[in-house]
C-alpha cells in the first residue's frame, strides 16, 4: 500500500562530508544507518559565517567532530532541534559546549498522552530525557541571524514536541521526521499520536514552501503532491484496518499480518505500533471500540 506514495530512496550523501545544498544550506550525514534512520540522521547548517545548526544528531563523537569541522572559523548563533528522539538531539550538549550557542526547541521530551491502565511505553528508551532547550519555541516564533530567518512550525504527531523550521529566504522547510521522502513517519502511542500527526500534516499542506529537507534521506521535491499522497495513504490504511475489524480481526498482530504483506521482519513491531496509532485514533473518532482504554495488547471492534 505504501507504494501509492512517490518515495525517493536515492541519496548520494556521504557520512561526515559536508554537502552544499543551496546558498544557505549545508548538510552533514551521520553514520548511523538502520531500518528507522535510512542512511543516517541529517544535520543541517544554515547560513554562512554566522550560522544555525539544526538537529545535531545522536551522541556520536565522530559526527560531533565532523560537524564542528564543518563550521570551523564560523560563529554558531543558534542550535535548533526538531524533536527529542535519540538519533536527533543528544549531540546538542557537545555542540553547545563547543560553541556556546543557545538551544531552541519546542520543549523537553514527553508523551502525547498519559499511559493507560496496564500499558507500557515500548519506545520509552528512544526518548532523550536529558534534553532541555534554553528557549522553548511556540508555533510561529522566529529565530534569525545574518541572512537567515527560521520560523517554528509546530508539528506534533511523530512526537509530542515535534517542530519543523521554515527558512523564509529560500521557501524551504526542515521537516524533521514528520515528512520524509524515503519512508512514512513512525507514529507510535503514547509517544506519538495519529490524530496529531494528521492535523500537523494538514497544517503543512496549507503552507507554500517549495522544498522540504527532512531528518533522514534526501529532499521532498514536490511537497504538496507528496503530502497529498501521504494523507491518502493514511486514509487507505485506516480503511483497511476498519475492514479487518469488520471481518473479525480483533488483535493488532492479526491486523498486521493481514495488511502488511511482505513486511521486513525488522519492521514488524513498528507496523504494530502504526496500526495501534490508527486504532487509537479510530476509537477517539467513534469508529471503533476497545475493551477499556486502547492498549497495544488490547482487543478492538468496529463501532
PDB file of C-alpha atoms in Angstrom:
ATOM      1  CA  UNK A   1       0.000   0.000   0.000  1.00  0.00           C
ATOM      2  CA  UNK A   2       2.892   2.378   0.700  1.00  0.00           C
ATOM      3  CA  UNK A   3       3.766   2.347  -2.988  1.00  0.00           C
ATOM      4  CA  UNK A   4       0.926   4.809  -3.592  1.00  0.00           C
ATOM      5  CA  UNK A   5       3.419   7.375  -2.225  1.00  0.00           C
ATOM      6  CA  UNK A   6       6.119   8.605  -4.663  1.00  0.00           C
ATOM      7  CA  UNK A   7       9.079   7.684  -2.442  1.00  0.00           C
ATOM      8  CA  UNK A   8      12.602   8.788  -3.371  1.00  0.00           C
ATOM      9  CA  UNK A   9      15.264   6.491  -1.924  1.00  0.00           C
ATOM     10  CA  UNK A  10      18.274   7.641  -3.917  1.00  0.00           C
ATOM     11  CA  UNK A  11      20.583   9.889  -1.935  1.00  0.00           C
ATOM     12  CA  UNK A  12      24.290  10.428  -2.568  1.00  0.00           C
ATOM     13  CA  UNK A  13      25.175  11.898   0.834  1.00  0.00           C
ATOM     14  CA  UNK A  14      28.409  10.560   2.359  1.00  0.00           C
ATOM     15  CA  UNK A  15      28.716  10.340   6.173  1.00  0.00           C
ATOM     16  CA  UNK A  16      30.852  13.094   7.672  1.00  0.00           C
ATOM     17  CA  UNK A  17      31.303  15.009   4.409  1.00  0.00           C
ATOM     18  CA  UNK A  18      29.646  18.481   4.298  1.00  0.00           C
ATOM     19  CA  UNK A  19      27.479  18.997   1.236  1.00  0.00           C
ATOM     20  CA  UNK A  20      26.276  22.380  -0.022  1.00  0.00           C
ATOM     21  CA  UNK A  21      22.600  22.076  -0.899  1.00  0.00           C
ATOM     22  CA  UNK A  22      21.778  25.707  -1.623  1.00  0.00           C
ATOM     23  CA  UNK A  23      23.301  29.151  -0.994  1.00  0.00           C
ATOM     24  CA  UNK A  24      22.179  28.978   2.640  1.00  0.00           C
ATOM     25  CA  UNK A  25      22.027  25.254   3.442  1.00  0.00           C
ATOM     26  CA  UNK A  26      24.670  22.605   4.061  1.00  0.00           C
ATOM     27  CA  UNK A  27      24.136  19.107   5.407  1.00  0.00           C
ATOM     28  CA  UNK A  28      26.311  16.566   7.214  1.00  0.00           C
ATOM     29  CA  UNK A  29      25.131  12.951   7.312  1.00  0.00           C
ATOM     30  CA  UNK A  30      25.715  10.933  10.471  1.00  0.00           C
ATOM     31  CA  UNK A  31      26.939   7.365  10.022  1.00  0.00           C
ATOM     32  CA  UNK A  32      24.013   5.725  11.850  1.00  0.00           C
ATOM     33  CA  UNK A  33      22.115   3.841   9.132  1.00  0.00           C
ATOM     34  CA  UNK A  34      19.280   1.487  10.019  1.00  0.00           C
ATOM     35  CA  UNK A  35      15.700   0.441   9.261  1.00  0.00           C
ATOM     36  CA  UNK A  36      14.356   3.539  11.032  1.00  0.00           C
ATOM     37  CA  UNK A  37      17.104   6.040  10.150  1.00  0.00           C
ATOM     38  CA  UNK A  38      17.672   5.127   6.476  1.00  0.00           C
ATOM     39  CA  UNK A  39      21.269   6.136   5.642  1.00  0.00           C
ATOM     40  CA  UNK A  40      21.556   8.124   8.861  1.00  0.00           C
ATOM     41  CA  UNK A  41      20.456  11.295  10.621  1.00  0.00           C
ATOM     42  CA  UNK A  42      20.990  14.523   8.680  1.00  0.00           C
ATOM     43  CA  UNK A  43      22.298  17.628  10.455  1.00  0.00           C
ATOM     44  CA  UNK A  44      21.812  20.938   8.657  1.00  0.00           C
ATOM     45  CA  UNK A  45      23.883  24.123   8.811  1.00  0.00           C
ATOM     46  CA  UNK A  46      22.023  27.289   7.801  1.00  0.00           C
ATOM     47  CA  UNK A  47      23.815  30.478   6.781  1.00  0.00           C
ATOM     48  CA  UNK A  48      27.400  31.482   6.141  1.00  0.00           C
ATOM     49  CA  UNK A  49      29.813  32.927   8.672  1.00  0.00           C
ATOM     50  CA  UNK A  50      27.216  33.276  11.408  1.00  0.00           C
ATOM     51  CA  UNK A  51      25.141  30.104  11.264  1.00  0.00           C
ATOM     52  CA  UNK A  52      22.437  27.957  12.810  1.00  0.00           C
ATOM     53  CA  UNK A  53      22.648  24.187  13.284  1.00  0.00           C
ATOM     54  CA  UNK A  54      19.501  22.054  13.021  1.00  0.00           C
ATOM     55  CA  UNK A  55      19.426  18.617  14.710  1.00  0.00           C
ATOM     56  CA  UNK A  56      22.977  17.934  15.966  1.00  0.00           C
ATOM     57  CA  UNK A  57      22.187  14.216  15.911  1.00  0.00           C
ATOM     58  CA  UNK A  58      22.992  11.261  18.176  1.00  0.00           C
ATOM     59  CA  UNK A  59      25.685  11.022  20.822  1.00  0.00           C
ATOM     60  CA  UNK A  60      28.379  10.089  18.288  1.00  0.00           C
ATOM     61  CA  UNK A  61      31.838  11.670  18.737  1.00  0.00           C
ATOM     62  CA  UNK A  62      32.652  11.154  15.066  1.00  0.00           C
ATOM     63  CA  UNK A  63      29.598  13.103  13.972  1.00  0.00           C
ATOM     64  CA  UNK A  64      30.208  15.842  16.524  1.00  0.00           C
ATOM     65  CA  UNK A  65      33.784  16.203  15.246  1.00  0.00           C
ATOM     66  CA  UNK A  66      32.632  16.309  11.613  1.00  0.00           C
ATOM     67  CA  UNK A  67      30.010  18.929  12.428  1.00  0.00           C
ATOM     68  CA  UNK A  68      32.439  21.140  14.331  1.00  0.00           C
ATOM     69  CA  UNK A  69      34.943  20.843  11.496  1.00  0.00           C
ATOM     70  CA  UNK A  70      32.230  21.873   9.019  1.00  0.00           C
ATOM     71  CA  UNK A  71      31.632  25.157  10.897  1.00  0.00           C
ATOM     72  CA  UNK A  72      35.278  25.812  11.771  1.00  0.00           C
ATOM     73  CA  UNK A  73      36.003  29.547  11.607  1.00  0.00           C
ATOM     74  CA  UNK A  74      32.287  30.402  11.751  1.00  0.00           C
ATOM     75  CA  UNK A  75      30.120  31.533  14.645  1.00  0.00           C
ATOM     76  CA  UNK A  76      27.263  29.230  15.613  1.00  0.00           C
ATOM     77  CA  UNK A  77      24.478  31.552  16.734  1.00  0.00           C
ATOM     78  CA  UNK A  78      21.729  29.010  17.342  1.00  0.00           C
ATOM     79  CA  UNK A  79      21.116  25.286  17.721  1.00  0.00           C
ATOM     80  CA  UNK A  80      17.607  24.154  16.790  1.00  0.00           C
ATOM     81  CA  UNK A  81      16.138  20.706  17.459  1.00  0.00           C
ATOM     82  CA  UNK A  82      13.120  19.262  15.652  1.00  0.00           C
ATOM     83  CA  UNK A  83      12.392  16.617  18.306  1.00  0.00           C
ATOM     84  CA  UNK A  84      13.949  14.573  21.074  1.00  0.00           C
ATOM     85  CA  UNK A  85      14.473  11.074  19.739  1.00  0.00           C
ATOM     86  CA  UNK A  86      17.981   9.805  20.417  1.00  0.00           C
ATOM     87  CA  UNK A  87      19.047   9.987  16.791  1.00  0.00           C
ATOM     88  CA  UNK A  88      18.378  13.751  16.671  1.00  0.00           C
ATOM     89  CA  UNK A  89      19.085  15.597  19.934  1.00  0.00           C
ATOM     90  CA  UNK A  90      21.761  14.041  22.224  1.00  0.00           C
ATOM     91  CA  UNK A  91      24.734  15.655  20.434  1.00  0.00           C
ATOM     92  CA  UNK A  92      23.241  19.054  21.268  1.00  0.00           C
ATOM     93  CA  UNK A  93      25.101  19.152  24.593  1.00  0.00           C
ATOM     94  CA  UNK A  94      28.509  18.646  22.953  1.00  0.00           C
ATOM     95  CA  UNK A  95      27.834  21.219  20.229  1.00  0.00           C
ATOM     96  CA  UNK A  96      26.617  23.760  22.778  1.00  0.00           C
ATOM     97  CA  UNK A  97      29.678  23.151  24.966  1.00  0.00           C
ATOM     98  CA  UNK A  98      31.992  23.692  21.994  1.00  0.00           C
ATOM     99  CA  UNK A  99      30.244  26.741  20.521  1.00  0.00           C
ATOM    100  CA  UNK A 100      28.354  28.410  23.374  1.00  0.00           C
ATOM    101  CA  UNK A 101      25.275  28.686  21.122  1.00  0.00           C
ATOM    102  CA  UNK A 102      21.809  28.804  22.689  1.00  0.00           C
ATOM    103  CA  UNK A 103      19.453  25.872  22.088  1.00  0.00           C
ATOM    104  CA  UNK A 104      15.930  26.283  20.714  1.00  0.00           C
ATOM    105  CA  UNK A 105      13.188  23.628  20.595  1.00  0.00           C
ATOM    106  CA  UNK A 106       9.542  23.134  21.473  1.00  0.00           C
ATOM    107  CA  UNK A 107      10.410  21.637  24.836  1.00  0.00           C
ATOM    108  CA  UNK A 108      11.632  18.548  26.699  1.00  0.00           C
ATOM    109  CA  UNK A 109      10.665  15.051  25.623  1.00  0.00           C
ATOM    110  CA  UNK A 110       7.177  13.993  26.668  1.00  0.00           C
ATOM    111  CA  UNK A 111       4.489  11.524  25.667  1.00  0.00           C
ATOM    112  CA  UNK A 112       1.437  12.612  23.690  1.00  0.00           C
ATOM    113  CA  UNK A 113      -0.804  11.320  26.480  1.00  0.00           C
ATOM    114  CA  UNK A 114      -0.701   9.604  29.853  1.00  0.00           C
ATOM    115  CA  UNK A 115      -0.208   5.839  29.964  1.00  0.00           C
ATOM    116  CA  UNK A 116      -3.435   3.852  30.106  1.00  0.00           C
ATOM    117  CA  UNK A 117      -4.002   1.197  32.769  1.00  0.00           C
ATOM    118  CA  UNK A 118      -1.710  -1.775  32.175  1.00  0.00           C
ATOM    119  CA  UNK A 119       0.179  -0.011  29.371  1.00  0.00           C
ATOM    120  CA  UNK A 120       3.914   0.424  28.923  1.00  0.00           C
ATOM    121  CA  UNK A 121       5.664   2.794  26.539  1.00  0.00           C
ATOM    122  CA  UNK A 122       7.662   0.408  24.336  1.00  0.00           C
ATOM    123  CA  UNK A 123       9.582   3.347  22.839  1.00  0.00           C
ATOM    124  CA  UNK A 124      10.449   4.921  26.175  1.00  0.00           C
ATOM    125  CA  UNK A 125      14.190   4.276  25.705  1.00  0.00           C
ATOM    126  CA  UNK A 126      14.212   6.121  22.377  1.00  0.00           C
ATOM    127  CA  UNK A 127      13.439   9.459  24.012  1.00  0.00           C
ATOM    128  CA  UNK A 128      16.222  11.835  25.036  1.00  0.00           C
ATOM    129  CA  UNK A 129      15.016  12.575  28.570  1.00  0.00           C
ATOM    130  CA  UNK A 130      18.035  14.739  29.384  1.00  0.00           C
ATOM    131  CA  UNK A 131      17.354  17.355  26.716  1.00  0.00           C
ATOM    132  CA  UNK A 132      16.296  20.846  27.783  1.00  0.00           C
ATOM    133  CA  UNK A 133      16.231  23.842  25.416  1.00  0.00           C
ATOM    134  CA  UNK A 134      17.442  27.229  26.537  1.00  0.00           C
ATOM    135  CA  UNK A 135      14.411  28.747  24.819  1.00  0.00           C
ATOM    136  CA  UNK A 136      11.102  26.941  24.307  1.00  0.00           C
ATOM    137  CA  UNK A 137       9.525  27.817  20.972  1.00  0.00           C
ATOM    138  CA  UNK A 138       5.862  28.195  20.129  1.00  0.00           C
ATOM    139  CA  UNK A 139       4.268  27.893  16.710  1.00  0.00           C
ATOM    140  CA  UNK A 140       5.172  30.989  14.686  1.00  0.00           C
ATOM    141  CA  UNK A 141       8.179  32.011  16.778  1.00  0.00           C
ATOM    142  CA  UNK A 142      11.207  33.151  14.776  1.00  0.00           C
ATOM    143  CA  UNK A 143      14.939  32.554  15.261  1.00  0.00           C
ATOM    144  CA  UNK A 144      17.027  34.734  12.958  1.00  0.00           C
ATOM    145  CA  UNK A 145      20.638  35.541  12.151  1.00  0.00           C
ATOM    146  CA  UNK A 146      22.768  37.120   9.466  1.00  0.00           C
ATOM    147  CA  UNK A 147      20.938  36.410   6.208  1.00  0.00           C
ATOM    148  CA  UNK A 148      18.603  33.720   7.551  1.00  0.00           C
ATOM    149  CA  UNK A 149      15.213  33.559   9.242  1.00  0.00           C
ATOM    150  CA  UNK A 150      13.803  30.328  10.680  1.00  0.00           C
ATOM    151  CA  UNK A 151      10.122  30.148  11.616  1.00  0.00           C
ATOM    152  CA  UNK A 152       8.986  27.493  14.093  1.00  0.00           C
ATOM    153  CA  UNK A 153       6.118  25.346  12.794  1.00  0.00           C
ATOM    154  CA  UNK A 154       4.627  23.117  15.496  1.00  0.00           C
ATOM    155  CA  UNK A 155       4.022  19.642  14.035  1.00  0.00           C
ATOM    156  CA  UNK A 156       3.196  17.134  16.800  1.00  0.00           C
ATOM    157  CA  UNK A 157       2.425  13.549  15.867  1.00  0.00           C
ATOM    158  CA  UNK A 158       5.699  11.674  15.457  1.00  0.00           C
ATOM    159  CA  UNK A 159       6.483  13.038  18.916  1.00  0.00           C
ATOM    160  CA  UNK A 160       4.505  15.426  21.080  1.00  0.00           C
ATOM    161  CA  UNK A 161       7.247  18.068  20.841  1.00  0.00           C
ATOM    162  CA  UNK A 162       7.993  17.842  17.112  1.00  0.00           C
ATOM    163  CA  UNK A 163       8.819  21.186  15.486  1.00  0.00           C
ATOM    164  CA  UNK A 164       9.583  21.931  11.831  1.00  0.00           C
ATOM    165  CA  UNK A 165      11.508  25.029  10.775  1.00  0.00           C
ATOM    166  CA  UNK A 166      10.753  27.159   7.705  1.00  0.00           C
ATOM    167  CA  UNK A 167      13.667  29.015   6.091  1.00  0.00           C
ATOM    168  CA  UNK A 168      11.924  32.088   4.722  1.00  0.00           C
ATOM    169  CA  UNK A 169      14.754  33.237   2.467  1.00  0.00           C
ATOM    170  CA  UNK A 170      14.642  30.041   0.395  1.00  0.00           C
ATOM    171  CA  UNK A 171      10.991  28.971   0.792  1.00  0.00           C
ATOM    172  CA  UNK A 172      12.104  25.657   2.233  1.00  0.00           C
ATOM    173  CA  UNK A 173      11.143  23.720   5.347  1.00  0.00           C
ATOM    174  CA  UNK A 174      13.194  21.448   7.585  1.00  0.00           C
ATOM    175  CA  UNK A 175      10.560  18.793   8.230  1.00  0.00           C
ATOM    176  CA  UNK A 176      12.361  16.584  10.767  1.00  0.00           C
ATOM    177  CA  UNK A 177      10.747  13.152  10.875  1.00  0.00           C
ATOM    178  CA  UNK A 178       7.238  14.393  10.104  1.00  0.00           C
ATOM    179  CA  UNK A 179       7.568  14.265   6.295  1.00  0.00           C
ATOM    180  CA  UNK A 180      10.403  12.290   4.692  1.00  0.00           C
ATOM    181  CA  UNK A 181      10.962  11.375   1.052  1.00  0.00           C
ATOM    182  CA  UNK A 182      12.223   7.840   1.733  1.00  0.00           C
ATOM    183  CA  UNK A 183       9.503   6.489   4.047  1.00  0.00           C
ATOM    184  CA  UNK A 184       6.414   7.223   6.059  1.00  0.00           C
ATOM    185  CA  UNK A 185       6.963   8.509   9.586  1.00  0.00           C
ATOM    186  CA  UNK A 186       6.514   6.204  12.565  1.00  0.00           C
ATOM    187  CA  UNK A 187       3.621   7.242  14.776  1.00  0.00           C
ATOM    188  CA  UNK A 188       3.604   5.198  17.973  1.00  0.00           C
ATOM    189  CA  UNK A 189       1.377   5.866  21.007  1.00  0.00           C
ATOM    190  CA  UNK A 190       1.785   7.026  23.670  1.00  0.00           C
ATOM    191  CA  UNK A 191       4.954   8.730  22.379  1.00  0.00           C
ATOM    192  CA  UNK A 192       3.113   9.959  19.291  1.00  0.00           C
ATOM    193  CA  UNK A 193      -0.464  10.476  18.148  1.00  0.00           C
ATOM    194  CA  UNK A 194      -2.077   9.742  14.791  1.00  0.00           C
ATOM    195  CA  UNK A 195      -4.718  12.426  15.320  1.00  0.00           C
ATOM    196  CA  UNK A 196      -1.998  14.989  15.977  1.00  0.00           C
ATOM    197  CA  UNK A 197       0.055  13.696  13.051  1.00  0.00           C
ATOM    198  CA  UNK A 198      -2.788  14.126  10.558  1.00  0.00           C
ATOM    199  CA  UNK A 199      -3.640  17.591  11.901  1.00  0.00           C
ATOM    200  CA  UNK A 200       0.022  18.607  11.546  1.00  0.00           C
ATOM    201  CA  UNK A 201       0.096  17.214   8.020  1.00  0.00           C
ATOM    202  CA  UNK A 202      -2.917  19.366   7.154  1.00  0.00           C
ATOM    203  CA  UNK A 203      -1.114  22.366   8.653  1.00  0.00           C
ATOM    204  CA  UNK A 204       1.913  21.780   6.436  1.00  0.00           C
ATOM    205  CA  UNK A 205      -0.289  21.216   3.380  1.00  0.00           C
ATOM    206  CA  UNK A 206      -1.692  24.719   3.879  1.00  0.00           C
ATOM    207  CA  UNK A 207       1.789  26.239   3.644  1.00  0.00           C
ATOM    208  CA  UNK A 208       3.649  27.238   0.489  1.00  0.00           C
ATOM    209  CA  UNK A 209       7.232  26.024   0.897  1.00  0.00           C
ATOM    210  CA  UNK A 210       8.556  24.614  -2.361  1.00  0.00           C
ATOM    211  CA  UNK A 211      11.042  22.123  -0.881  1.00  0.00           C
ATOM    212  CA  UNK A 212      11.381  20.085   2.323  1.00  0.00           C
ATOM    213  CA  UNK A 213      14.655  18.906   3.871  1.00  0.00           C
ATOM    214  CA  UNK A 214      13.890  16.002   6.247  1.00  0.00           C
ATOM    215  CA  UNK A 215      15.790  14.453   9.138  1.00  0.00           C
ATOM    216  CA  UNK A 216      16.641  11.363   7.090  1.00  0.00           C
ATOM    217  CA  UNK A 217      17.154  10.942   3.358  1.00  0.00           C
ATOM    218  CA  UNK A 218      17.007  13.434   0.535  1.00  0.00           C
ATOM    219  CA  UNK A 219      14.712  16.317  -0.275  1.00  0.00           C
ATOM    220  CA  UNK A 220      10.948  16.165  -0.651  1.00  0.00           C
ATOM    221  CA  UNK A 221      10.954  17.930  -4.019  1.00  0.00           C
ATOM    222  CA  UNK A 222       7.218  18.388  -4.562  1.00  0.00           C
ATOM    223  CA  UNK A 223       5.905  18.641  -1.002  1.00  0.00           C
ATOM    224  CA  UNK A 224       2.297  19.496  -1.892  1.00  0.00           C
ATOM    225  CA  UNK A 225       1.986  16.463  -4.165  1.00  0.00           C
ATOM    226  CA  UNK A 226       3.883  14.231  -1.739  1.00  0.00           C
ATOM    227  CA  UNK A 227       1.759  15.235   1.251  1.00  0.00           C
ATOM    228  CA  UNK A 228      -1.462  14.607  -0.689  1.00  0.00           C
ATOM    229  CA  UNK A 229      -0.214  11.078  -1.351  1.00  0.00           C
ATOM    230  CA  UNK A 230       0.880  10.686   2.274  1.00  0.00           C
ATOM    231  CA  UNK A 231      -2.522  11.773   3.567  1.00  0.00           C
ATOM    232  CA  UNK A 232      -4.281   9.483   1.076  1.00  0.00           C
ATOM    233  CA  UNK A 233      -2.074   6.591   2.172  1.00  0.00           C
ATOM    234  CA  UNK A 234      -3.010   7.097   5.814  1.00  0.00           C
ATOM    235  CA  UNK A 235      -6.707   7.164   4.930  1.00  0.00           C
ATOM    236  CA  UNK A 236      -6.330   3.947   2.944  1.00  0.00           C
ATOM    237  CA  UNK A 237      -4.565   2.357   5.904  1.00  0.00           C
ATOM    238  CA  UNK A 238      -7.397   3.472   8.166  1.00  0.00           C
ATOM    239  CA  UNK A 239      -9.964   1.967   5.787  1.00  0.00           C
ATOM    240  CA  UNK A 240      -8.022  -1.312   5.617  1.00  0.00           C
ATOM    241  CA  UNK A 241      -7.976  -1.544   9.413  1.00  0.00           C
ATOM    242  CA  UNK A 242     -11.714  -0.920   9.628  1.00  0.00           C
ATOM    243  CA  UNK A 243     -12.238  -3.639   7.013  1.00  0.00           C
ATOM    244  CA  UNK A 244     -10.213  -6.123   9.062  1.00  0.00           C
ATOM    245  CA  UNK A 245     -12.242  -5.264  12.159  1.00  0.00           C
ATOM    246  CA  UNK A 246     -15.440  -5.853  10.201  1.00  0.00           C
ATOM    247  CA  UNK A 247     -14.024  -9.216   9.055  1.00  0.00           C
ATOM    248  CA  UNK A 248     -13.497 -10.340  12.629  1.00  0.00           C
ATOM    249  CA  UNK A 249      -9.887  -9.460  13.403  1.00  0.00           C
ATOM    250  CA  UNK A 250      -9.584  -8.242  16.973  1.00  0.00           C
ATOM    251  CA  UNK A 251      -5.876  -8.038  17.801  1.00  0.00           C
ATOM    252  CA  UNK A 252      -3.131  -5.864  16.383  1.00  0.00           C
ATOM    253  CA  UNK A 253      -0.917  -8.847  15.360  1.00  0.00           C
ATOM    254  CA  UNK A 254      -3.810 -10.298  13.320  1.00  0.00           C
ATOM    255  CA  UNK A 255      -4.393  -6.971  11.568  1.00  0.00           C
ATOM    256  CA  UNK A 256      -0.677  -6.509  10.848  1.00  0.00           C
ATOM    257  CA  UNK A 257      -0.452  -9.987   9.322  1.00  0.00           C
ATOM    258  CA  UNK A 258      -3.400  -9.239   7.057  1.00  0.00           C
ATOM    259  CA  UNK A 259      -2.495  -5.781   5.748  1.00  0.00           C
ATOM    260  CA  UNK A 260       1.328  -5.759   5.703  1.00  0.00           C
ATOM    261  CA  UNK A 261       2.242  -8.372   3.112  1.00  0.00           C
ATOM    262  CA  UNK A 262       5.963  -8.988   2.551  1.00  0.00           C
ATOM    263  CA  UNK A 263       6.936  -6.832   5.514  1.00  0.00           C
ATOM    264  CA  UNK A 264      10.608  -6.697   6.518  1.00  0.00           C
ATOM    265  CA  UNK A 265      10.674  -8.673   9.815  1.00  0.00           C
ATOM    266  CA  UNK A 266      12.695  -5.865  11.396  1.00  0.00           C
ATOM    267  CA  UNK A 267       9.720  -3.550  10.880  1.00  0.00           C
ATOM    268  CA  UNK A 268       7.027  -5.818  12.328  1.00  0.00           C
ATOM    269  CA  UNK A 269       6.954  -4.085  15.704  1.00  0.00           C
ATOM    270  CA  UNK A 270       6.835  -0.662  14.038  1.00  0.00           C
ATOM    271  CA  UNK A 271       3.902  -1.814  11.885  1.00  0.00           C
ATOM    272  CA  UNK A 272       2.094  -2.913  15.025  1.00  0.00           C
ATOM    273  CA  UNK A 273       2.636   0.462  16.612  1.00  0.00           C
ATOM    274  CA  UNK A 274       1.356   2.195  13.479  1.00  0.00           C
ATOM    275  CA  UNK A 275      -1.802   0.066  13.492  1.00  0.00           C
ATOM    276  CA  UNK A 276      -2.202   0.866  17.177  1.00  0.00           C
ATOM    277  CA  UNK A 277      -1.940   4.593  16.416  1.00  0.00           C
ATOM    278  CA  UNK A 278      -4.683   4.274  13.786  1.00  0.00           C
ATOM    279  CA  UNK A 279      -6.883   2.221  16.113  1.00  0.00           C
ATOM    280  CA  UNK A 280      -6.475   4.743  18.928  1.00  0.00           C
ATOM    281  CA  UNK A 281      -7.496   7.497  16.516  1.00  0.00           C
ATOM    282  CA  UNK A 282     -10.458   5.452  15.259  1.00  0.00           C
ATOM    283  CA  UNK A 283     -11.627   4.927  18.854  1.00  0.00           C
ATOM    284  CA  UNK A 284     -11.305   8.662  19.502  1.00  0.00           C
ATOM    285  CA  UNK A 285     -13.431   9.352  16.417  1.00  0.00           C
ATOM    286  CA  UNK A 286     -16.090   6.803  17.430  1.00  0.00           C
ATOM    287  CA  UNK A 287     -15.398   4.479  14.503  1.00  0.00           C
ATOM    288  CA  UNK A 288     -14.018   1.628  16.626  1.00  0.00           C
ATOM    289  CA  UNK A 289     -14.250   0.438  20.211  1.00  0.00           C
ATOM    290  CA  UNK A 290     -11.860  -1.244  22.624  1.00  0.00           C
ATOM    291  CA  UNK A 291     -12.153  -3.126  25.885  1.00  0.00           C
ATOM    292  CA  UNK A 292     -11.253  -0.267  28.188  1.00  0.00           C
ATOM    293  CA  UNK A 293      -8.754   2.372  27.134  1.00  0.00           C
ATOM    294  CA  UNK A 294      -6.803   1.391  23.988  1.00  0.00           C
ATOM    295  CA  UNK A 295      -3.583  -0.515  24.659  1.00  0.00           C
ATOM    296  CA  UNK A 296      -1.197  -2.315  22.334  1.00  0.00           C
ATOM    297  CA  UNK A 297      -2.229  -5.761  23.611  1.00  0.00           C
ATOM    298  CA  UNK A 298      -5.937  -4.988  23.677  1.00  0.00           C
ATOM    299  CA  UNK A 299      -8.864  -6.126  21.539  1.00  0.00           C
ATOM    300  CA  UNK A 300     -10.728  -3.846  19.151  1.00  0.00           C
ATOM    301  CA  UNK A 301     -14.079  -4.000  17.412  1.00  0.00           C
ATOM    302  CA  UNK A 302     -15.966  -1.926  14.859  1.00  0.00           C
ATOM    303  CA  UNK A 303     -18.232   0.666  16.441  1.00  0.00           C
TER     304      UNK A 303
END
